[in-house]
PDB file of C-alpha atoms in Angstrom:
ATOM      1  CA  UNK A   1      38.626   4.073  16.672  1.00 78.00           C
ATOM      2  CA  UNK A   2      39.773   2.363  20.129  1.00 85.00           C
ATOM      3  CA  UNK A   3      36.583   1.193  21.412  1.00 89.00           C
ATOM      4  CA  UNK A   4      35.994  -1.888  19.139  1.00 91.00           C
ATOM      5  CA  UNK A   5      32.836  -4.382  19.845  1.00 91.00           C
ATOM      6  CA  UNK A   6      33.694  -8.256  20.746  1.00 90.00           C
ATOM      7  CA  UNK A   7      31.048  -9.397  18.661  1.00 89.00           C
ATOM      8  CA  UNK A   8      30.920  -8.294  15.494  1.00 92.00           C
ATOM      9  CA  UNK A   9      34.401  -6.383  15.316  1.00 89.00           C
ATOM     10  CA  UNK A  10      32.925  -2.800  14.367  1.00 91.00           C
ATOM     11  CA  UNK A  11      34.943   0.087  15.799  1.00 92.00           C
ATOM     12  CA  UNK A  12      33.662   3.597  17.381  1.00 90.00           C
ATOM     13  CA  UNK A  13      35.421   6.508  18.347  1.00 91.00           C
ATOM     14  CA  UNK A  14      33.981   6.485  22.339  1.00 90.00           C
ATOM     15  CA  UNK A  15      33.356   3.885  24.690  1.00 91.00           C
ATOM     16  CA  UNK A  16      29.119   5.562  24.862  1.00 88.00           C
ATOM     17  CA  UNK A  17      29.026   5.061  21.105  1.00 88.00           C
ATOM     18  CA  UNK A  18      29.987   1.442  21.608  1.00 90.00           C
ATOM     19  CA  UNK A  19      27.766   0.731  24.712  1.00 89.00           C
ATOM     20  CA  UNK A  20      24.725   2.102  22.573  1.00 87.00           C
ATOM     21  CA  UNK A  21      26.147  -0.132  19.789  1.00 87.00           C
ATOM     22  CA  UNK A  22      26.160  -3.385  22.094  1.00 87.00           C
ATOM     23  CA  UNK A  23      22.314  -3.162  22.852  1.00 87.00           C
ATOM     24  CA  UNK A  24      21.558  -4.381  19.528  1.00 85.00           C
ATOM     25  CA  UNK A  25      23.414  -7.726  20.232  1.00 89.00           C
ATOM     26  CA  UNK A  26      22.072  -7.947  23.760  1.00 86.00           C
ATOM     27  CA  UNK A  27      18.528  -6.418  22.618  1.00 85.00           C
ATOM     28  CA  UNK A  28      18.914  -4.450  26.287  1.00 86.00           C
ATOM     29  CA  UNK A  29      15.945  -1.851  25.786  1.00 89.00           C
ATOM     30  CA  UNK A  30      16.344   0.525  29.361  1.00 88.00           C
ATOM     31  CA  UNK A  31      14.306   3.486  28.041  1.00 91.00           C
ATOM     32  CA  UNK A  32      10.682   3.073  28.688  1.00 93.00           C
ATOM     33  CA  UNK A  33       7.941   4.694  27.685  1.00 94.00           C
ATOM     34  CA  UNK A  34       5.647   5.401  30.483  1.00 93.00           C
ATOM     35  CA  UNK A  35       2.702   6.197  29.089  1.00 92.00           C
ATOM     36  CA  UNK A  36       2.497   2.866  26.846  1.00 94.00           C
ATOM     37  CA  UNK A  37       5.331   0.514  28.674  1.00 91.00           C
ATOM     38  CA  UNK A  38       7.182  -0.011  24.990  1.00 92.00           C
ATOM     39  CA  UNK A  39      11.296   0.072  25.706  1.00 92.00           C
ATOM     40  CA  UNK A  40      13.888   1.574  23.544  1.00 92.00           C
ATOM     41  CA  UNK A  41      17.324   0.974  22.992  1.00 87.00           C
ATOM     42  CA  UNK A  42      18.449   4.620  23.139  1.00 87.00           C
ATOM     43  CA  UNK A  43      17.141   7.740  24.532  1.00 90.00           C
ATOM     44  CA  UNK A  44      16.647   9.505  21.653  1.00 90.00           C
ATOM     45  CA  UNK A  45      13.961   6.801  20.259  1.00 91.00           C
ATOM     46  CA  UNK A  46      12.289   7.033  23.323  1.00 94.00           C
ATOM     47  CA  UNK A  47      11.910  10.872  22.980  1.00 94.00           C
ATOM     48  CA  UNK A  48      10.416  10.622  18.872  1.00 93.00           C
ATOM     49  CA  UNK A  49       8.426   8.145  20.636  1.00 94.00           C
ATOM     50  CA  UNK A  50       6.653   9.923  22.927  1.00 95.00           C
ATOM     51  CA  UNK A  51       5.717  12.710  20.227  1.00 94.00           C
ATOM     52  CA  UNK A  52       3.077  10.205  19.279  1.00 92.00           C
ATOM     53  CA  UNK A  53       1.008  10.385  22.143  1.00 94.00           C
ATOM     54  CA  UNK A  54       1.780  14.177  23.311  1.00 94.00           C
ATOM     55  CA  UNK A  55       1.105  15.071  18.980  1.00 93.00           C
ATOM     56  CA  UNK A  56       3.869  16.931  19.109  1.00 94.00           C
ATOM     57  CA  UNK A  57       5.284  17.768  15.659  1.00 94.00           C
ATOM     58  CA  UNK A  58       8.301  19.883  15.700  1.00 94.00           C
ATOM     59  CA  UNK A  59       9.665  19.679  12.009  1.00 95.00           C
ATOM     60  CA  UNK A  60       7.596  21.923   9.470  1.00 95.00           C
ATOM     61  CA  UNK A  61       7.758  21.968   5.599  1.00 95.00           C
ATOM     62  CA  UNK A  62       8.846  25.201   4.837  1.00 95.00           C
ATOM     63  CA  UNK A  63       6.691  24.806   1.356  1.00 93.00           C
ATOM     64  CA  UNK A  64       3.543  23.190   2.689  1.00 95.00           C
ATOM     65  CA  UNK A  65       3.737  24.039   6.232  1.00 94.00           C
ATOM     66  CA  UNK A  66       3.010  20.410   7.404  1.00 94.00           C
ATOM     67  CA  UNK A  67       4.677  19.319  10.446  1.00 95.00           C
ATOM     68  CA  UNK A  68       6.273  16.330  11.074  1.00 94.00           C
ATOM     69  CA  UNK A  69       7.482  14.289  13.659  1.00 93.00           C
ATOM     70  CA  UNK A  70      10.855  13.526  13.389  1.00 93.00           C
ATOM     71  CA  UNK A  71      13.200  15.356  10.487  1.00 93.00           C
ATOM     72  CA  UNK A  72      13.799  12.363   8.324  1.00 90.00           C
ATOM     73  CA  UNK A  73       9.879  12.440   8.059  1.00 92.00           C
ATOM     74  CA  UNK A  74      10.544  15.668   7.097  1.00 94.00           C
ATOM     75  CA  UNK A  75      13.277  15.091   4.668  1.00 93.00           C
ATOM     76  CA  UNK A  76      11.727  12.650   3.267  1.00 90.00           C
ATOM     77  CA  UNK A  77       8.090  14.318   2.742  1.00 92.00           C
ATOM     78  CA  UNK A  78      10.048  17.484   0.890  1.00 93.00           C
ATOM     79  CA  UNK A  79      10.567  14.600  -1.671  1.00 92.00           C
ATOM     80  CA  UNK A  80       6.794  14.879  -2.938  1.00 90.00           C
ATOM     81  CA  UNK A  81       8.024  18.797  -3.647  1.00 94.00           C
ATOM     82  CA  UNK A  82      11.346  18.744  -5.276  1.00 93.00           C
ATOM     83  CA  UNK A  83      10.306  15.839  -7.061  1.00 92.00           C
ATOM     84  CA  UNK A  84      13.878  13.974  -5.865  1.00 92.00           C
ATOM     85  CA  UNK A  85      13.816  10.043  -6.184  1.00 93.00           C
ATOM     86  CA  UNK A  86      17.313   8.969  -4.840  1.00 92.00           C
ATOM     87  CA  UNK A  87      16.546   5.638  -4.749  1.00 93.00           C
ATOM     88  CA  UNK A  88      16.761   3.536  -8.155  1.00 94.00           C
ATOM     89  CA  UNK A  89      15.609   0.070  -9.136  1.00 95.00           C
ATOM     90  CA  UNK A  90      18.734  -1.905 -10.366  1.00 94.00           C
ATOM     91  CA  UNK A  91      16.960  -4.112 -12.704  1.00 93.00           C
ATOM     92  CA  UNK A  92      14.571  -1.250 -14.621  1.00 95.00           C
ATOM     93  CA  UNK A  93      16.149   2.012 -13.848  1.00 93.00           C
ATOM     94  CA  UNK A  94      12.632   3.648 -12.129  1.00 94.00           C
ATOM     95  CA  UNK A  95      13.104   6.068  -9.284  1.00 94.00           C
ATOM     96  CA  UNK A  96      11.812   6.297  -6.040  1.00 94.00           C
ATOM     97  CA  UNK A  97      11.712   8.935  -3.186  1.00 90.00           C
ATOM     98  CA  UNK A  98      11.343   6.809  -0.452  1.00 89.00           C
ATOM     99  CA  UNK A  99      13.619   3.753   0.383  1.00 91.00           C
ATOM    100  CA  UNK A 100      10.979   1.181   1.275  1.00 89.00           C
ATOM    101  CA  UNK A 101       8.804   1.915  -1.945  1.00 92.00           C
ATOM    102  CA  UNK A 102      12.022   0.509  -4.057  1.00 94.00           C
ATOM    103  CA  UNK A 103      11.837  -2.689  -1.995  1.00 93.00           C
ATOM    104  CA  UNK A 104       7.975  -2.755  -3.031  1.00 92.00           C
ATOM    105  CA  UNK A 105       8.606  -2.201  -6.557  1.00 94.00           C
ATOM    106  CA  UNK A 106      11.642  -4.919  -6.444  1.00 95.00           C
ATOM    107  CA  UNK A 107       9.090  -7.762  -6.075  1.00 93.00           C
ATOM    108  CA  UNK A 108       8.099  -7.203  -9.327  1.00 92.00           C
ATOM    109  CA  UNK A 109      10.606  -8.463 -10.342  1.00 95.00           C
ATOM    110  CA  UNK A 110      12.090 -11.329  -8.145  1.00 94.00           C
ATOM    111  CA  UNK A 111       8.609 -12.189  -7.684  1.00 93.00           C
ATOM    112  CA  UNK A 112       8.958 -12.557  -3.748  1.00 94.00           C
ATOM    113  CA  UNK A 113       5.590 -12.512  -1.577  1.00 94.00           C
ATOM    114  CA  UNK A 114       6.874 -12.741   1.887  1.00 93.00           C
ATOM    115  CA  UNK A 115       3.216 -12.086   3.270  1.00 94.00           C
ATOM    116  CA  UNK A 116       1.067 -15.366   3.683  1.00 94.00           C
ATOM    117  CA  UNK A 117      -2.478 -15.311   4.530  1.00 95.00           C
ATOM    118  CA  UNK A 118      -2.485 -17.866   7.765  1.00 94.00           C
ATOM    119  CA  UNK A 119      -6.358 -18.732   6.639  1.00 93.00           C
ATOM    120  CA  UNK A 120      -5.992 -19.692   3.049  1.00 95.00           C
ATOM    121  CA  UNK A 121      -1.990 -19.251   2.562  1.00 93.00           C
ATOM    122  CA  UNK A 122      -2.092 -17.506   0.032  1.00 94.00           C
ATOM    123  CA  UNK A 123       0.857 -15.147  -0.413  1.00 95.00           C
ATOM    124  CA  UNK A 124       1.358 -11.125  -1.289  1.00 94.00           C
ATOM    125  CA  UNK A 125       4.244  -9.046  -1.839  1.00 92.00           C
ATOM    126  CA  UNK A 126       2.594  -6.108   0.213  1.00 91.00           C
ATOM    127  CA  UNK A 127       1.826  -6.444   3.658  1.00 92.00           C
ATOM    128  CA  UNK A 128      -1.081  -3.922   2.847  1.00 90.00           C
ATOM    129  CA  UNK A 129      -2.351  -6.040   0.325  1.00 92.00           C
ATOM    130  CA  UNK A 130      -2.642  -8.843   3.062  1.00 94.00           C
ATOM    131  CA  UNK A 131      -4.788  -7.067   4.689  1.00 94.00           C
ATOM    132  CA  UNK A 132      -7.323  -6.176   2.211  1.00 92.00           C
ATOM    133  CA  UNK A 133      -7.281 -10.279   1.064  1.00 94.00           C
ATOM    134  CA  UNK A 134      -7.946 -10.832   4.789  1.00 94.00           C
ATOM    135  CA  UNK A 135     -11.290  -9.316   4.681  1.00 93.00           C
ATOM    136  CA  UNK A 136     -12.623 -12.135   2.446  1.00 92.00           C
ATOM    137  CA  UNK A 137     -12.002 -14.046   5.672  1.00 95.00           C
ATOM    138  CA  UNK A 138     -13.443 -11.925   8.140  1.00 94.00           C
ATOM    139  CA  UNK A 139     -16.337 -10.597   6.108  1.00 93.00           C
ATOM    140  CA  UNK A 140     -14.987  -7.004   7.647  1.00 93.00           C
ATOM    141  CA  UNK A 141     -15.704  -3.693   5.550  1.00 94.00           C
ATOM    142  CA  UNK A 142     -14.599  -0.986   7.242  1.00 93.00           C
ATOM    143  CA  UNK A 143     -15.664   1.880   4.706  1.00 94.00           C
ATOM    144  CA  UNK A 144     -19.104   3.066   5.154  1.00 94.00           C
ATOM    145  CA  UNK A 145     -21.062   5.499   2.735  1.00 95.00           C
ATOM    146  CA  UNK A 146     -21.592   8.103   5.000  1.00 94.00           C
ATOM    147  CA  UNK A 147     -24.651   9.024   2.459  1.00 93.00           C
ATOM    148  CA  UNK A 148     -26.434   5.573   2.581  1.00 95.00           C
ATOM    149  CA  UNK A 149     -24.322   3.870   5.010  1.00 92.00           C
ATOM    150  CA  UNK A 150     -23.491   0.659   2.982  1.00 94.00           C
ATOM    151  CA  UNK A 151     -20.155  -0.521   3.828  1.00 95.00           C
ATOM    152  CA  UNK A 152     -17.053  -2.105   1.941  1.00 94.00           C
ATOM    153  CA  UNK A 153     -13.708  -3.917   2.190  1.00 92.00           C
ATOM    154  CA  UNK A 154     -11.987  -1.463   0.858  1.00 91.00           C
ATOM    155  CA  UNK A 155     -12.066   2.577   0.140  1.00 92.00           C
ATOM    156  CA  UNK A 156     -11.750   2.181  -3.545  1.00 91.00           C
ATOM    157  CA  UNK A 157     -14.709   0.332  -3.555  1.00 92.00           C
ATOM    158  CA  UNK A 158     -16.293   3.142  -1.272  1.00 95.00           C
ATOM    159  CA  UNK A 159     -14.892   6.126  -3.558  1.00 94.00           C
ATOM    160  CA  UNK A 160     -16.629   4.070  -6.864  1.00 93.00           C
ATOM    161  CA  UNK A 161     -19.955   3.536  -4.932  1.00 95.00           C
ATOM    162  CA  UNK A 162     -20.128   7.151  -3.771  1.00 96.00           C
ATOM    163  CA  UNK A 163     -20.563   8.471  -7.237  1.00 94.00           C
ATOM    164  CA  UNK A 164     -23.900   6.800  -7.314  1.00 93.00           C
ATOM    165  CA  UNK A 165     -24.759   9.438  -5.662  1.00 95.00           C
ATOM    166  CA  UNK A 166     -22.048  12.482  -7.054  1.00 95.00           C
ATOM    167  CA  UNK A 167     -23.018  11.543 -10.426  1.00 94.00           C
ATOM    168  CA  UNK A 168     -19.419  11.514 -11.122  1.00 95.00           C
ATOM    169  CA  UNK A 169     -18.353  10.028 -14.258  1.00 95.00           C
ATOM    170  CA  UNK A 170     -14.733  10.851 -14.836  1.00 94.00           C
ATOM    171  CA  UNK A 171     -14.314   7.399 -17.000  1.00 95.00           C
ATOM    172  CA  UNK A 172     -15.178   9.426 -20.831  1.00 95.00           C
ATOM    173  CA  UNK A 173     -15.284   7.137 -23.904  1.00 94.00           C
ATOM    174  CA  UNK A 174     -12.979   8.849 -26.647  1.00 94.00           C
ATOM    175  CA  UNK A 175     -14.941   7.338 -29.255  1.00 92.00           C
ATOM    176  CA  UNK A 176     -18.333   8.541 -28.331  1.00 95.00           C
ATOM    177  CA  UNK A 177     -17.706  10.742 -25.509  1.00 93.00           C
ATOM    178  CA  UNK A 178     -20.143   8.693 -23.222  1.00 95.00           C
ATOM    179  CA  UNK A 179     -19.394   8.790 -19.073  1.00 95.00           C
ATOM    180  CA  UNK A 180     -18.737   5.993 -16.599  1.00 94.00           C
ATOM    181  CA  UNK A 181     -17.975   6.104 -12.689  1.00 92.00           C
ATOM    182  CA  UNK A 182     -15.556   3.473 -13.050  1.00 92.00           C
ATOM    183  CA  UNK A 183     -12.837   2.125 -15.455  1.00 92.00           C
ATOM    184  CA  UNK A 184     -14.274  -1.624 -15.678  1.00 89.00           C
ATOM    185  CA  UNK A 185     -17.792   0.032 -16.646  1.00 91.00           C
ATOM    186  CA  UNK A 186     -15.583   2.332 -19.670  1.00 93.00           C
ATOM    187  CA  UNK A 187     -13.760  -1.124 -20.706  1.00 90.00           C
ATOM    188  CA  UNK A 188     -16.866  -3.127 -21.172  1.00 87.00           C
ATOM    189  CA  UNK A 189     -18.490  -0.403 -23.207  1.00 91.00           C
ATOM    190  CA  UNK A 190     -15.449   0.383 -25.451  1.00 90.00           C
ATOM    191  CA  UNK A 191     -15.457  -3.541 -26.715  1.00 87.00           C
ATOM    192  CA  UNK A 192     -18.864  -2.032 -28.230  1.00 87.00           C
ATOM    193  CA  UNK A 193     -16.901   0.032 -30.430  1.00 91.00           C
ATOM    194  CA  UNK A 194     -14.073  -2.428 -31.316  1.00 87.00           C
ATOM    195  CA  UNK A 195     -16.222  -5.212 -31.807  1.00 85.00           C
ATOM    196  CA  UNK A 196     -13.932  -7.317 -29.215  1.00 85.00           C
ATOM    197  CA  UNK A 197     -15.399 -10.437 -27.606  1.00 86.00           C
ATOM    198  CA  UNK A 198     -12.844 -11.591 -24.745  1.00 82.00           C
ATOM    199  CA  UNK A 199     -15.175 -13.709 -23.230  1.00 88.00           C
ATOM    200  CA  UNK A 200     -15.234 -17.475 -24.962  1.00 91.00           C
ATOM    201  CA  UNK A 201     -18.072 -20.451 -24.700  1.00 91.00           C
ATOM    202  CA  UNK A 202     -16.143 -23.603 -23.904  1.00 91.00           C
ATOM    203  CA  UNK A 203     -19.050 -25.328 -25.513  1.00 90.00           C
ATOM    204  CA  UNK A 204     -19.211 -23.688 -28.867  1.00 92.00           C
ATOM    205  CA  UNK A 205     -16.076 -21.159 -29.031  1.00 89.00           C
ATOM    206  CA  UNK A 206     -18.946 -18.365 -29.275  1.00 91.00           C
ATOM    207  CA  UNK A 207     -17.469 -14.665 -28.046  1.00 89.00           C
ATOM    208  CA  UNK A 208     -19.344 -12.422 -25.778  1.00 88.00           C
ATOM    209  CA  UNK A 209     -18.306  -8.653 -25.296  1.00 82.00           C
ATOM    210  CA  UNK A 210     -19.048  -9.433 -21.349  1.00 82.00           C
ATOM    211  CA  UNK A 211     -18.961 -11.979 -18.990  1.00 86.00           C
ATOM    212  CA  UNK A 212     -22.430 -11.749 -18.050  1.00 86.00           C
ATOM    213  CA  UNK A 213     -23.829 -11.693 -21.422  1.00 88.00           C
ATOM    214  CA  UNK A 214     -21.118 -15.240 -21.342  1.00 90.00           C
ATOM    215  CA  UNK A 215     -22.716 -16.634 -18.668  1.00 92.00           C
ATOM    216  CA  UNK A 216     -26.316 -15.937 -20.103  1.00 91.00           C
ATOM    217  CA  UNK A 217     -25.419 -17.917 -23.078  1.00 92.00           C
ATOM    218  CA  UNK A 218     -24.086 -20.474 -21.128  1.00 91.00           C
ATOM    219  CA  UNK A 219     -27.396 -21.677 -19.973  1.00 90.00           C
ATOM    220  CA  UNK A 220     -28.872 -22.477 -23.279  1.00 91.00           C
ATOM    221  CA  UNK A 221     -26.378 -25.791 -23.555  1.00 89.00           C
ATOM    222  CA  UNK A 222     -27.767 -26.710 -19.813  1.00 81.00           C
ATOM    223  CA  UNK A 223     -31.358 -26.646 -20.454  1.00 72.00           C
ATOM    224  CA  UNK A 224     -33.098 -29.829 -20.848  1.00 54.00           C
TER     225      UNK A 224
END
């Protein structure tokens, strides 16, 4: 490999492979979108690029027939199929199909929350979860009931709400075979059956089943 770059020593075959090579020392973008103005380093960027705003979607899943953008999208949706997960956790062993969900999952374990909330500063290991922590900020809930149209912070709390009126209960008690719309809800009922009071009176030590039943109590040591 003649061509060899003067900055960080790696060698390529051609002189193009090393001028394509050099733009990411000299952050030279010349390919420019121009529908949006964003810049790319190589052609061929540019090109995926642009499939976002003509919705073109030339890759299709031969077992799904969903189309994709570019073919690692591709490659890497076929994952969800074949049930692959190249990409293992070297502390725990656990398998992953997609690259960037092992990095996820590795915070788990070094514990690492590079995403700080620039309001409060508090910190997240998920970018995503940033967001949704955000909202107690802005007061923003983006999820509306399209039956009632209240509105929430996040779509979990939308999907729970809309069962109100579903009627869904998929939460089933195995000991009495009673129905919940939510897990919490099943929880608090099952400490009926196991007798188990979590919640503790740091007046008397008393134990309460729930919270509120807790907090109830609580007001009988602050009466006059």
């Amino acid at each position: 490999k003649p061509f060899e770059c003067p900055i960080c020593g790696k060698s390529f075959s051609r002189n193009s492979y090393l001028v394509i090579h050099q733009r990411i020392h000299t952050e030279d973008k010349p390919f420019e979108c121009p529908i949006c103005g964003k810049s790319f380093s190589r052609n061929s960027y540019l090109v995926i690029h642009q499939r976002i705003h003509t919705g073109e979607k030339p890759f299709e899943c031969p077992n799904c027939g969903k189309f994709f953008i570019t073919n690692f999208s591709l490659m890497r949706h076929q994952r969800t199929h074949t049930g692959e997960k190249p990409y293992e956790c070297p502390d725990c062993g656990k398998g992953f199909s997609v690259n960037s969900t092992l990095v996820k999952h590795q915070r788990t374990h070094t514990g690492e929350k590079p995403f700080e909330c620039p309001d409060c500063g508090k910190s997240f290991s998920q970018n995503s979860t940033l967001v949704k922590h955000q909202r107690t900020h802005t007061g923003e809930k983006p999820f509306d009931c399209p039956d009632c149209g209240k509105s929430f912070s996040r779509n979990s709390y939308l999907v729970i709400h809309q069962r109100i009126h579903t009627g869904e209960k998929p939460f089933e008690c195995p000991d009495c075979g009673k129905g919940f719309s939510d897990n919490s809800s099943l929880v608090k009922h099952q400490r009926t059956h196991t007798g188990e009071r979590h919640f503790k009176c740091p007046d008397c030590r008393k134990g309460f089943g729930q919270n509120s039943d807790l907090m109830r109590h609580q007001r009988t040591h602050t009466r006059d």
